[in-house]
Amino acid sequence: MIQNFRTLDDADVRGKRVLLRVDLNVPMENGKVADATRIERVLPTIREIADKGGKVVLLAHFGRPKGGPDAANSLRPVAAAVSELLGRPVGFAADCIGDAAASAISAMKDGEVLLLENTRFHKGEEKNEPAFVAELAKLGDFYVNDAFSAAHRAHASTEGVARLLPACAGRAMQAELDALTLALGAPIRPVAAIVGGAKVSTKLDLLGNLMERVDTLIIGGGMANTFLFAQGKNVGKSLCEKELADTARSILGAAQTARCRILLPVDATVAKEFKAHAASRFVDVDHVAEDEMILDIGPKSILAVEEALVNAKTLVWNGPFGAFELPPFDAATMQIAKMATLLTRDGKLKSVAGGGDTVSALNAAGVADQFTYVSTAGGAFLEWMEGKALPGVEALRTK
Ligand code: 3PG
Ligand code: MG
C-alpha cells in the first residue's frame, strides 16, 4: 500500500550484511525490559532478513548518553531480551564501529543476528557526521530502517547511512507508514481527531495542521482549559496558559475558515486537590468555582465525543482527556477508548493512536491491541501529525 518506498519485497539480502536500524529505546526497571512492545514490533523484520539468508546487524540507540560510553546506557541487557523474544541467539559487540564491530560481523554466518552497542556512544551519531556515517556504512552492504519512532532524528544511523547504502523500509516501518496514510494521508471520511494533553503551547503546529485535514477536532486535556478561558469562561485553579488566549481564539477562527468543527468540553469533572480519589463533582464549564480545577471532561462531553466517533469513519488520537494517571480522572479517556475499540471491532471505524502518554493510557485501559493501529512513537508521531517531514522516512523515499 505505501507508495514511493522500497520495502523488503524489493531487496535481495541473501549473504549480505544488513544494517537494520531498530528502536530499542525501551523502558527498563532493575536491569530488565519493562515494556517490550518496541522489540516485539521488529521481530518479524529480523526473522525475515535472517530467514532470507542475510546477516542481521542491529543498530540502535539507548537513552541520551553524552556522546561517550556509559554503562547505564549500554544495550547489552537489551540484547538478551531481544534474543529471548526472538527465540534465537543474538550476539553483542561492545562498539558500533571499529574493530569490535568489524570482527564480530566478519565472524557471522548467514542468518545470524548481532546487536551493536549504543550508537549514541559516539558524538558523530547525533551530529550525523560524515566520517561516522562512513564508519557505520562500511560495516554493511544494505540498510533497512525499522525505527519509525526515531525517524524524527536526522542522525547517522537513522538518516546518514540510508543515503550511503542501498536502503529500504522494514516491516514495522512499513506498517507504521501504512497506518499513518490510513489515518491522515488518504483517510476514509469523515475524520475525527482527538488532541489532548496538558499544554496548547506544545501542540500549536499540530492543531494548525489537523484543522486542514480533519472534519472534527476534539480537544481535551489541560489544553482545553486554555480554549475555555479564551471564550471567557472561568477555569478556577485549572491548568491554563492564559497568555495563549489570543492564540486559542485565532485557532478557533482558523478552524472555522477551514470548515473544521471544533469540539470543546461542555462540562467537566472538577476537584479542589490534584490527587487520586480527590472529592470531585461534575459541573458545566460555565460554573467552575474559583477554588476548583478541571481534571477531566464530564459526562455530557463524553456523550458528545462518543457521538462524534459514531459519525466518523477514521479516528486519529494523540493525548489523554484528563489527568488519566489519577483515578477517577481517567474516566473519560477510558470510556472513549473503549467506545473507539467497539466501533473498530464492528468495522465502523479505523482507529490510529500514538504519542507517549496516549499509549500508556490505552495500555492502562487494556485496549491498545484493539485499535486498528497504535504507534510506538512519541515525538515522531507528533511531528508526523504536525505535517513535518521526518528525516529518517525521507531518506527511504525512492526518487
Ligand atoms: C523515543 O524513545 O522517543 C525514541 O527512541 C527517540 O529517542 P530520543 O527522543 O532520545 O531521540
Ligand atoms: Mg523522545
mmCIF file of C-alpha atoms and ligand atoms in Angstrom:
data_model
loop_
_atom_site.group_PDB
_atom_site.id
_atom_site.type_symbol
_atom_site.label_atom_id
_atom_site.label_comp_id
_atom_site.label_asym_id
_atom_site.label_seq_id
_atom_site.Cartn_x
_atom_site.Cartn_y
_atom_site.Cartn_z
ATOM 1 C CA MET A 1 0.000 0.000 0.000
ATOM 2 C CA ILE A 2 2.724 2.512 0.792
ATOM 3 C CA GLN A 3 3.921 4.372 -2.223
ATOM 4 C CA ASN A 4 7.355 5.677 -3.043
ATOM 5 C CA PHE A 5 9.123 3.478 -0.535
ATOM 6 C CA ARG A 6 11.232 0.421 -1.144
ATOM 7 C CA THR A 7 10.362 -2.480 1.099
ATOM 8 C CA LEU A 8 11.908 -5.856 1.821
ATOM 9 C CA ASP A 9 9.923 -7.163 -1.146
ATOM 10 C CA ASP A 10 12.360 -5.354 -3.404
ATOM 11 C CA ALA A 11 15.516 -6.378 -1.531
ATOM 12 C CA ASP A 12 17.845 -9.295 -2.109
ATOM 13 C CA VAL A 13 19.566 -9.773 1.235
ATOM 14 C CA ARG A 14 20.970 -13.287 0.867
ATOM 15 C CA GLY A 15 24.567 -13.444 2.018
ATOM 16 C CA LYS A 16 24.565 -9.704 2.697
ATOM 17 C CA ARG A 17 25.485 -7.811 5.833
ATOM 18 C CA VAL A 18 22.247 -5.961 6.568
ATOM 19 C CA LEU A 19 22.388 -2.979 8.914
ATOM 20 C CA LEU A 20 18.931 -2.985 10.471
ATOM 21 C CA ARG A 21 18.084 0.195 12.423
ATOM 22 C CA VAL A 22 15.607 -0.619 15.178
ATOM 23 C CA ASP A 23 14.296 1.388 18.136
ATOM 24 C CA LEU A 24 15.340 -0.486 21.269
ATOM 25 C CA ASN A 25 14.869 2.562 23.478
ATOM 26 C CA VAL A 26 12.667 0.538 25.828
ATOM 27 C CA PRO A 27 11.809 1.314 29.454
ATOM 28 C CA MET A 28 13.994 -0.661 31.897
ATOM 29 C CA GLU A 29 13.368 -1.488 35.542
ATOM 30 C CA ASN A 30 16.101 -3.113 37.639
ATOM 31 C CA GLY A 31 18.061 -4.121 34.577
ATOM 32 C CA LYS A 32 15.055 -5.793 32.911
ATOM 33 C CA VAL A 33 12.935 -4.613 29.999
ATOM 34 C CA ALA A 34 9.683 -3.286 31.485
ATOM 35 C CA ASP A 35 7.750 -2.940 28.217
ATOM 36 C CA ALA A 36 8.886 -4.999 25.238
ATOM 37 C CA THR A 37 6.433 -3.572 22.674
ATOM 38 C CA ARG A 38 9.139 -1.930 20.574
ATOM 39 C CA ILE A 39 11.151 -5.170 20.495
ATOM 40 C CA GLU A 40 8.119 -7.241 19.555
ATOM 41 C CA ARG A 41 7.299 -4.919 16.672
ATOM 42 C CA VAL A 42 10.647 -5.506 14.933
ATOM 43 C CA LEU A 43 10.850 -9.289 15.368
ATOM 44 C CA PRO A 44 9.153 -10.038 12.015
ATOM 45 C CA THR A 45 11.722 -7.945 10.152
ATOM 46 C CA ILE A 46 14.634 -9.604 11.970
ATOM 47 C CA ARG A 47 13.222 -13.054 11.211
ATOM 48 C CA GLU A 48 12.516 -12.261 7.583
ATOM 49 C CA ILE A 49 16.024 -10.987 6.849
ATOM 50 C CA ALA A 50 17.625 -13.852 8.756
ATOM 51 C CA ASP A 51 15.437 -16.442 7.056
ATOM 52 C CA LYS A 52 16.299 -14.995 3.661
ATOM 53 C CA GLY A 53 19.960 -15.605 4.479
ATOM 54 C CA GLY A 54 21.008 -12.105 5.450
ATOM 55 C CA LYS A 55 23.360 -11.343 8.337
ATOM 56 C CA VAL A 56 21.262 -9.149 10.631
ATOM 57 C CA VAL A 57 23.327 -6.395 12.243
ATOM 58 C CA LEU A 58 21.108 -4.405 14.591
ATOM 59 C CA LEU A 59 21.812 -0.697 15.042
ATOM 60 C CA ALA A 60 20.095 1.152 17.876
ATOM 61 C CA HIS A 61 20.419 3.975 20.366
ATOM 62 C CA PHE A 62 19.549 3.834 24.034
ATOM 63 C CA GLY A 63 18.757 6.752 26.337
ATOM 64 C CA ARG A 64 20.555 10.057 25.958
ATOM 65 C CA PRO A 65 24.242 9.454 26.782
ATOM 66 C CA LYS A 66 26.537 12.444 26.384
ATOM 67 C CA GLY A 67 28.410 11.175 23.335
ATOM 68 C CA GLY A 68 30.653 8.696 25.147
ATOM 69 C CA PRO A 69 30.308 5.177 26.561
ATOM 70 C CA ASP A 70 28.445 4.889 29.856
ATOM 71 C CA ALA A 71 27.409 1.637 31.463
ATOM 72 C CA ALA A 72 23.928 2.857 32.407
ATOM 73 C CA ASN A 73 23.062 3.264 28.731
ATOM 74 C CA SER A 74 24.582 0.051 27.420
ATOM 75 C CA LEU A 75 22.425 -2.041 25.100
ATOM 76 C CA ARG A 76 23.958 -5.276 26.412
ATOM 77 C CA PRO A 77 20.960 -6.232 28.618
ATOM 78 C CA VAL A 78 18.640 -5.457 25.725
ATOM 79 C CA ALA A 79 20.461 -7.995 23.516
ATOM 80 C CA ALA A 80 19.429 -10.715 25.960
ATOM 81 C CA ALA A 81 15.807 -9.551 25.845
ATOM 82 C CA VAL A 82 15.793 -9.489 22.031
ATOM 83 C CA SER A 83 17.245 -12.997 21.969
ATOM 84 C CA GLU A 84 14.643 -14.317 24.375
ATOM 85 C CA LEU A 85 11.725 -12.839 22.419
ATOM 86 C CA LEU A 86 13.195 -13.854 19.082
ATOM 87 C CA GLY A 87 13.880 -17.380 20.289
ATOM 88 C CA ARG A 88 17.324 -17.289 18.648
ATOM 89 C CA PRO A 89 20.816 -16.307 19.785
ATOM 90 C CA VAL A 90 21.667 -12.619 19.436
ATOM 91 C CA GLY A 91 25.349 -11.693 19.593
ATOM 92 C CA PHE A 92 26.604 -8.412 21.013
ATOM 93 C CA ALA A 93 29.528 -6.187 20.005
ATOM 94 C CA ALA A 94 30.827 -3.679 22.531
ATOM 95 C CA ASP A 95 31.122 -0.887 19.961
ATOM 96 C CA CYS A 96 29.056 0.054 16.911
ATOM 97 C CA ILE A 97 32.095 0.931 14.755
ATOM 98 C CA GLY A 98 35.763 -0.036 14.581
ATOM 99 C CA ASP A 99 37.453 -3.375 15.243
ATOM 100 C CA ALA A 100 34.967 -4.675 17.824
ATOM 101 C CA ALA A 101 32.089 -4.293 15.377
ATOM 102 C CA ALA A 102 34.004 -5.368 12.265
ATOM 103 C CA SER A 103 35.392 -8.570 13.779
ATOM 104 C CA ALA A 104 32.037 -9.584 15.283
ATOM 105 C CA ILE A 105 30.388 -9.074 11.892
ATOM 106 C CA SER A 106 33.047 -10.953 9.958
ATOM 107 C CA ALA A 107 32.509 -13.951 12.255
ATOM 108 C CA MET A 108 28.762 -14.051 11.449
ATOM 109 C CA LYS A 109 27.187 -16.762 9.349
ATOM 110 C CA ASP A 110 24.236 -16.074 7.067
ATOM 111 C CA GLY A 111 21.005 -15.899 9.081
ATOM 112 C CA GLU A 112 22.680 -14.875 12.332
ATOM 113 C CA VAL A 113 21.780 -11.818 14.425
ATOM 114 C CA LEU A 114 24.116 -9.362 16.141
ATOM 115 C CA LEU A 115 23.376 -6.208 18.139
ATOM 116 C CA LEU A 116 25.922 -3.386 18.126
ATOM 117 C CA GLU A 117 26.421 -1.176 21.182
ATOM 118 C CA ASN A 118 24.547 2.151 21.544
ATOM 119 C CA THR A 119 25.166 4.366 18.517
ATOM 120 C CA ARG A 120 24.915 7.453 20.763
ATOM 121 C CA PHE A 121 28.193 6.479 22.464
ATOM 122 C CA HIS A 122 29.743 8.369 19.538
ATOM 123 C CA LYS A 123 29.216 12.104 19.087
ATOM 124 C CA GLY A 124 29.065 11.588 15.332
ATOM 125 C CA GLU A 125 25.711 9.822 15.674
ATOM 126 C CA GLU A 126 23.558 12.775 16.711
ATOM 127 C CA LYS A 127 25.625 15.192 14.607
ATOM 128 C CA ASN A 128 25.215 12.919 11.591
ATOM 129 C CA GLU A 129 28.946 13.413 10.929
ATOM 130 C CA PRO A 130 30.064 12.122 7.538
ATOM 131 C CA ALA A 131 33.126 10.350 8.992
ATOM 132 C CA PHE A 132 30.981 8.438 11.491
ATOM 133 C CA VAL A 133 28.353 7.689 8.851
ATOM 134 C CA ALA A 134 31.104 6.214 6.674
ATOM 135 C CA GLU A 135 32.357 4.076 9.587
ATOM 136 C CA LEU A 136 28.868 2.647 10.046
ATOM 137 C CA ALA A 137 28.224 2.208 6.334
ATOM 138 C CA LYS A 138 31.359 0.162 5.763
ATOM 139 C CA LEU A 139 30.010 -2.482 8.155
ATOM 140 C CA GLY A 140 27.077 -3.271 5.853
ATOM 141 C CA ASP A 141 26.065 -3.987 2.280
ATOM 142 C CA PHE A 142 22.464 -2.959 2.752
ATOM 143 C CA TYR A 143 20.458 -0.775 5.153
ATOM 144 C CA VAL A 144 16.950 -1.366 6.471
ATOM 145 C CA ASN A 145 15.170 1.133 8.724
ATOM 146 C CA ASP A 146 12.531 -0.281 11.047
ATOM 147 C CA ALA A 147 12.644 2.533 13.597
ATOM 148 C CA PHE A 148 9.812 4.933 12.790
ATOM 149 C CA SER A 149 9.855 6.165 16.379
ATOM 150 C CA ALA A 150 13.395 7.507 15.878
ATOM 151 C CA ALA A 151 12.763 8.804 12.347
ATOM 152 C CA HIS A 152 12.307 12.400 13.512
ATOM 153 C CA ARG A 153 16.048 12.438 14.283
ATOM 154 C CA ALA A 154 18.434 13.232 11.431
ATOM 155 C CA HIS A 155 21.137 11.065 12.974
ATOM 156 C CA ALA A 156 23.840 8.954 11.344
ATOM 157 C CA SER A 157 22.088 5.634 11.978
ATOM 158 C CA THR A 158 18.608 6.913 11.058
ATOM 159 C CA GLU A 159 19.380 9.181 8.110
ATOM 160 C CA GLY A 160 23.053 9.335 7.098
ATOM 161 C CA VAL A 161 23.582 5.646 6.404
ATOM 162 C CA ALA A 162 20.382 5.429 4.368
ATOM 163 C CA ARG A 163 21.993 7.866 1.926
ATOM 164 C CA LEU A 164 25.210 5.844 1.553
ATOM 165 C CA LEU A 165 23.911 2.290 1.222
ATOM 166 C CA PRO A 166 21.080 0.763 -0.773
ATOM 167 C CA ALA A 167 18.161 1.096 1.638
ATOM 168 C CA CYS A 168 14.576 0.119 2.299
ATOM 169 C CA ALA A 169 11.858 0.218 4.955
ATOM 170 C CA GLY A 170 11.488 -2.749 7.296
ATOM 171 C CA ARG A 171 8.126 -4.350 8.030
ATOM 172 C CA ALA A 172 7.432 -2.330 11.191
ATOM 173 C CA MET A 173 8.269 0.918 9.388
ATOM 174 C CA GLN A 174 6.056 -0.196 6.527
ATOM 175 C CA ALA A 175 3.148 -0.942 8.886
ATOM 176 C CA GLU A 176 3.609 2.420 10.560
ATOM 177 C CA LEU A 177 3.633 4.328 7.274
ATOM 178 C CA ASP A 178 0.590 2.386 6.107
ATOM 179 C CA ALA A 179 -1.303 3.236 9.290
ATOM 180 C CA LEU A 180 -0.377 6.896 9.079
ATOM 181 C CA THR A 181 -1.532 7.026 5.473
ATOM 182 C CA LEU A 182 -4.777 5.420 6.543
ATOM 183 C CA ALA A 183 -5.229 7.983 9.306
ATOM 184 C CA LEU A 184 -4.313 11.248 7.649
ATOM 185 C CA GLY A 185 -2.719 10.711 4.242
ATOM 186 C CA ALA A 186 -5.703 9.288 2.383
ATOM 187 C CA PRO A 187 -8.297 8.608 5.084
ATOM 188 C CA ILE A 188 -11.876 7.450 4.772
ATOM 189 C CA ARG A 189 -14.001 10.484 5.727
ATOM 190 C CA PRO A 190 -15.293 11.859 7.951
ATOM 191 C CA VAL A 191 -12.127 12.002 10.044
ATOM 192 C CA ALA A 192 -12.150 12.895 13.721
ATOM 193 C CA ALA A 193 -9.012 13.751 15.646
ATOM 194 C CA ILE A 194 -8.643 13.761 19.412
ATOM 195 C CA VAL A 195 -5.950 16.029 20.726
ATOM 196 C CA GLY A 196 -5.385 16.045 24.449
ATOM 197 C CA GLY A 197 -2.522 16.651 26.809
ATOM 198 C CA ALA A 198 -1.575 19.438 29.132
ATOM 199 C CA LYS A 199 -0.455 22.357 27.038
ATOM 200 C CA VAL A 200 -1.631 24.180 23.954
ATOM 201 C CA SER A 201 1.859 25.635 23.571
ATOM 202 C CA THR A 202 3.314 22.232 22.664
ATOM 203 C CA LYS A 203 0.553 21.487 20.146
ATOM 204 C CA LEU A 204 0.163 24.655 18.092
ATOM 205 C CA ASP A 205 1.641 23.170 14.905
ATOM 206 C CA LEU A 206 -0.365 20.031 15.455
ATOM 207 C CA LEU A 207 -3.672 21.872 15.718
ATOM 208 C CA GLY A 208 -2.804 24.031 12.710
ATOM 209 C CA ASN A 209 -2.104 21.015 10.517
ATOM 210 C CA LEU A 210 -5.009 18.903 11.756
ATOM 211 C CA MET A 211 -7.687 21.501 11.173
ATOM 212 C CA GLU A 212 -6.766 21.478 7.484
ATOM 213 C CA ARG A 213 -7.103 17.707 7.288
ATOM 214 C CA VAL A 214 -9.832 16.509 9.632
ATOM 215 C CA ASP A 215 -13.570 17.131 9.791
ATOM 216 C CA THR A 216 -13.888 17.222 13.574
ATOM 217 C CA LEU A 217 -11.183 18.211 16.007
ATOM 218 C CA ILE A 218 -11.903 17.107 19.556
ATOM 219 C CA ILE A 219 -9.891 18.994 22.142
ATOM 220 C CA GLY A 220 -9.403 17.528 25.596
ATOM 221 C CA GLY A 221 -6.926 17.511 28.455
ATOM 222 C CA GLY A 222 -5.477 20.558 30.163
ATOM 223 C CA MET A 223 -5.160 22.324 26.829
ATOM 224 C CA ALA A 224 -8.944 22.544 26.523
ATOM 225 C CA ASN A 225 -8.930 24.853 29.567
ATOM 226 C CA THR A 226 -6.979 27.460 27.641
ATOM 227 C CA PHE A 227 -9.670 27.446 24.945
ATOM 228 C CA LEU A 228 -12.458 27.703 27.531
ATOM 229 C CA PHE A 229 -10.650 30.599 29.189
ATOM 230 C CA ALA A 230 -10.236 32.255 25.780
ATOM 231 C CA GLN A 231 -14.005 32.032 25.379
ATOM 232 C CA GLY A 232 -14.452 33.984 28.595
ATOM 233 C CA LYS A 233 -15.129 31.099 30.974
ATOM 234 C CA ASN A 234 -13.800 30.906 34.467
ATOM 235 C CA VAL A 235 -11.480 27.922 34.802
ATOM 236 C CA GLY A 236 -10.732 28.413 38.503
ATOM 237 C CA LYS A 237 -7.396 26.879 39.538
ATOM 238 C CA SER A 238 -7.185 24.705 36.415
ATOM 239 C CA LEU A 239 -4.029 24.283 34.411
ATOM 240 C CA CYS A 240 -4.360 27.051 31.819
ATOM 241 C CA GLU A 241 -1.983 29.013 29.595
ATOM 242 C CA LYS A 242 -3.736 32.367 29.957
ATOM 243 C CA GLU A 243 -1.109 34.143 27.876
ATOM 244 C CA LEU A 244 -2.216 32.000 24.933
ATOM 245 C CA ALA A 245 -5.831 33.205 24.936
ATOM 246 C CA ASP A 246 -5.324 35.218 21.721
ATOM 247 C CA THR A 247 -3.656 32.247 20.060
ATOM 248 C CA ALA A 248 -6.511 29.995 21.130
ATOM 249 C CA ARG A 249 -9.052 32.430 19.668
ATOM 250 C CA SER A 250 -7.197 32.609 16.390
ATOM 251 C CA ILE A 251 -7.055 28.789 16.237
ATOM 252 C CA LEU A 252 -10.827 28.701 16.649
ATOM 253 C CA GLY A 253 -11.214 31.304 13.896
ATOM 254 C CA ALA A 254 -8.881 29.459 11.543
ATOM 255 C CA ALA A 255 -10.770 26.223 12.129
ATOM 256 C CA GLN A 256 -13.976 27.927 11.097
ATOM 257 C CA THR A 257 -12.348 29.102 7.875
ATOM 258 C CA ALA A 258 -11.052 25.563 7.279
ATOM 259 C CA ARG A 259 -14.563 24.195 7.908
ATOM 260 C CA CYS A 260 -13.275 22.024 10.695
ATOM 261 C CA ARG A 261 -15.668 21.542 13.590
ATOM 262 C CA ILE A 262 -14.006 22.003 16.958
ATOM 263 C CA LEU A 263 -15.441 20.103 19.872
ATOM 264 C CA LEU A 264 -14.631 21.552 23.282
ATOM 265 C CA PRO A 265 -15.886 20.203 26.609
ATOM 266 C CA VAL A 266 -19.272 21.486 27.769
ATOM 267 C CA ASP A 267 -18.894 20.079 31.262
ATOM 268 C CA ALA A 268 -16.058 18.921 33.468
ATOM 269 C CA THR A 269 -15.064 16.784 36.404
ATOM 270 C CA VAL A 270 -13.609 19.198 38.931
ATOM 271 C CA ALA A 271 -11.807 18.808 42.261
ATOM 272 C CA LYS A 272 -10.087 21.062 44.746
ATOM 273 C CA GLU A 273 -6.993 18.891 45.001
ATOM 274 C CA PHE A 274 -4.759 17.335 42.365
ATOM 275 C CA LYS A 275 -4.579 13.826 43.723
ATOM 276 C CA ALA A 276 -6.019 10.372 43.152
ATOM 277 C CA HIS A 277 -9.549 9.912 44.518
ATOM 278 C CA ALA A 278 -9.895 13.583 45.475
ATOM 279 C CA ALA A 279 -13.525 14.544 46.158
ATOM 280 C CA SER A 280 -14.948 15.626 42.803
ATOM 281 C CA ARG A 281 -18.125 16.806 41.113
ATOM 282 C CA PHE A 282 -19.473 17.301 37.594
ATOM 283 C CA VAL A 283 -20.170 20.848 36.544
ATOM 284 C CA ASP A 284 -20.974 22.738 33.332
ATOM 285 C CA VAL A 285 -17.973 24.665 32.103
ATOM 286 C CA ASP A 286 -19.799 27.938 32.852
ATOM 287 C CA HIS A 287 -19.884 27.185 36.568
ATOM 288 C CA VAL A 288 -16.417 26.119 37.630
ATOM 289 C CA ALA A 289 -15.706 27.683 41.040
ATOM 290 C CA GLU A 290 -12.673 29.818 41.837
ATOM 291 C CA ASP A 291 -11.075 27.123 44.034
ATOM 292 C CA GLU A 292 -11.750 24.198 41.684
ATOM 293 C CA MET A 293 -9.692 22.677 38.909
ATOM 294 C CA ILE A 294 -10.819 20.811 35.839
ATOM 295 C CA LEU A 295 -9.293 17.314 35.903
ATOM 296 C CA ASP A 296 -11.362 15.542 33.258
ATOM 297 C CA ILE A 297 -14.189 16.188 30.835
ATOM 298 C CA GLY A 298 -17.671 15.485 32.224
ATOM 299 C CA PRO A 299 -20.432 13.039 31.200
ATOM 300 C CA LYS A 300 -22.181 15.381 28.726
ATOM 301 C CA SER A 301 -18.887 15.976 26.964
ATOM 302 C CA ILE A 302 -18.163 12.242 26.876
ATOM 303 C CA LEU A 303 -21.506 11.711 25.158
ATOM 304 C CA ALA A 304 -20.705 14.403 22.614
ATOM 305 C CA VAL A 305 -17.345 12.787 21.851
ATOM 306 C CA GLU A 306 -18.973 9.373 21.503
ATOM 307 C CA GLU A 307 -21.469 10.839 19.058
ATOM 308 C CA ALA A 308 -18.613 12.359 17.070
ATOM 309 C CA LEU A 309 -16.913 8.946 16.921
ATOM 310 C CA VAL A 310 -20.100 7.235 15.796
ATOM 311 C CA ASN A 311 -20.308 9.738 12.939
ATOM 312 C CA ALA A 312 -16.657 9.346 11.954
ATOM 313 C CA LYS A 313 -15.037 6.672 9.799
ATOM 314 C CA THR A 314 -11.480 7.410 10.874
ATOM 315 C CA LEU A 315 -10.061 8.452 14.229
ATOM 316 C CA VAL A 316 -6.586 9.698 14.974
ATOM 317 C CA TRP A 317 -5.815 10.140 18.662
ATOM 318 C CA ASN A 318 -2.995 11.927 20.450
ATOM 319 C CA GLY A 319 -3.171 12.825 24.121
ATOM 320 C CA PRO A 320 -5.446 11.822 27.006
ATOM 321 C CA PHE A 321 -8.589 13.716 28.043
ATOM 322 C CA GLY A 322 -7.980 14.196 31.715
ATOM 323 C CA ALA A 323 -5.388 13.613 34.408
ATOM 324 C CA PHE A 324 -5.611 9.938 33.445
ATOM 325 C CA GLU A 325 -2.870 8.826 35.836
ATOM 326 C CA LEU A 326 -5.098 9.832 38.786
ATOM 327 C CA PRO A 327 -8.358 7.875 39.080
ATOM 328 C CA PRO A 328 -11.213 8.778 38.777
ATOM 329 C CA PHE A 329 -9.928 11.435 36.373
ATOM 330 C CA ASP A 330 -9.119 8.713 33.858
ATOM 331 C CA ALA A 331 -12.839 8.072 33.296
ATOM 332 C CA ALA A 332 -13.320 9.926 30.008
ATOM 333 C CA THR A 333 -10.134 8.579 28.431
ATOM 334 C CA MET A 334 -11.077 5.008 29.411
ATOM 335 C CA GLN A 335 -14.699 5.244 28.317
ATOM 336 C CA ILE A 336 -13.922 6.889 24.987
ATOM 337 C CA ALA A 337 -11.072 4.455 24.311
ATOM 338 C CA LYS A 338 -13.458 1.537 24.857
ATOM 339 C CA MET A 339 -16.022 3.124 22.565
ATOM 340 C CA ALA A 340 -13.380 3.527 19.868
ATOM 341 C CA THR A 341 -12.432 -0.149 20.125
ATOM 342 C CA LEU A 342 -16.067 -1.289 19.858
ATOM 343 C CA LEU A 343 -16.578 0.763 16.701
ATOM 344 C CA THR A 344 -13.284 -0.601 15.372
ATOM 345 C CA ARG A 345 -14.302 -4.175 16.150
ATOM 346 C CA ASP A 346 -17.572 -3.686 14.271
ATOM 347 C CA GLY A 347 -15.714 -2.409 11.217
ATOM 348 C CA LYS A 348 -17.200 1.088 11.532
ATOM 349 C CA LEU A 349 -14.055 2.972 12.448
ATOM 350 C CA LYS A 350 -10.358 2.944 11.602
ATOM 351 C CA SER A 351 -8.610 3.971 14.799
ATOM 352 C CA VAL A 352 -4.998 5.086 14.951
ATOM 353 C CA ALA A 353 -3.349 6.366 18.120
ATOM 354 C CA GLY A 354 0.138 7.417 19.099
ATOM 355 C CA GLY A 355 2.309 9.543 21.371
ATOM 356 C CA GLY A 356 3.836 8.553 24.704
ATOM 357 C CA ASP A 357 1.002 9.370 27.122
ATOM 358 C CA THR A 358 -1.645 8.156 24.731
ATOM 359 C CA VAL A 359 -0.131 4.714 24.524
ATOM 360 C CA SER A 360 0.238 4.438 28.318
ATOM 361 C CA ALA A 361 -3.388 5.487 28.711
ATOM 362 C CA LEU A 362 -4.605 2.947 26.155
ATOM 363 C CA ASN A 363 -2.460 0.253 27.758
ATOM 364 C CA ALA A 364 -3.910 1.143 31.161
ATOM 365 C CA ALA A 365 -7.391 0.812 29.665
ATOM 366 C CA GLY A 366 -6.305 -2.577 28.290
ATOM 367 C CA VAL A 367 -7.454 -1.650 24.787
ATOM 368 C CA ALA A 368 -4.267 -0.809 22.895
ATOM 369 C CA ASP A 369 -4.357 -4.058 20.917
ATOM 370 C CA GLN A 370 -7.942 -3.407 19.824
ATOM 371 C CA PHE A 371 -7.178 -0.236 17.901
ATOM 372 C CA THR A 372 -6.559 -0.513 14.176
ATOM 373 C CA TYR A 373 -3.020 0.650 14.901
ATOM 374 C CA VAL A 374 -1.157 2.024 17.889
ATOM 375 C CA SER A 375 2.127 3.677 17.119
ATOM 376 C CA THR A 376 5.061 3.060 19.447
ATOM 377 C CA ALA A 377 6.354 6.508 18.579
ATOM 378 C CA GLY A 378 6.234 9.591 20.787
ATOM 379 C CA GLY A 379 7.987 12.563 19.225
ATOM 380 C CA ALA A 380 7.986 11.073 15.725
ATOM 381 C CA PHE A 381 4.213 10.530 15.797
ATOM 382 C CA LEU A 382 3.678 14.093 16.936
ATOM 383 C CA GLU A 383 5.928 15.550 14.250
ATOM 384 C CA TRP A 384 4.231 13.454 11.643
ATOM 385 C CA MET A 385 0.818 14.724 12.833
ATOM 386 C CA GLU A 386 2.205 18.233 12.565
ATOM 387 C CA GLY A 387 2.748 17.574 8.875
ATOM 388 C CA LYS A 388 6.531 17.688 9.181
ATOM 389 C CA ALA A 389 8.832 15.610 7.036
ATOM 390 C CA LEU A 390 10.701 13.021 9.126
ATOM 391 C CA PRO A 391 14.359 12.777 8.049
ATOM 392 C CA GLY A 392 14.532 9.017 8.625
ATOM 393 C CA VAL A 393 11.477 8.467 6.448
ATOM 394 C CA GLU A 394 12.514 10.939 3.757
ATOM 395 C CA ALA A 395 15.856 9.170 3.363
ATOM 396 C CA LEU A 396 13.997 5.978 2.367
ATOM 397 C CA ARG A 397 11.920 7.574 -0.343
ATOM 398 C CA THR A 398 12.569 6.429 -3.884
ATOM 399 C CA LYS A 399 13.350 9.313 -6.156
HETATM 400 C C1 3PG B 1 11.993 7.723 21.678
HETATM 401 O O1 3PG B 1 12.074 6.955 22.653
HETATM 402 O O2 3PG B 1 11.182 8.656 21.613
HETATM 403 C C2 3PG B 1 12.882 7.454 20.501
HETATM 404 O O3 3PG B 1 13.622 6.313 20.696
HETATM 405 C C3 3PG B 1 13.776 8.645 20.233
HETATM 406 O O4 3PG B 1 14.558 8.920 21.373
HETATM 407 P P1 3PG B 1 15.037 10.400 21.634
HETATM 408 O O5 3PG B 1 13.814 11.194 21.956
HETATM 409 O O6 3PG B 1 16.017 10.325 22.764
HETATM 410 O O7 3PG B 1 15.671 10.880 20.361
HETATM 411 MG MG MG B 2 11.582 11.038 22.546
#
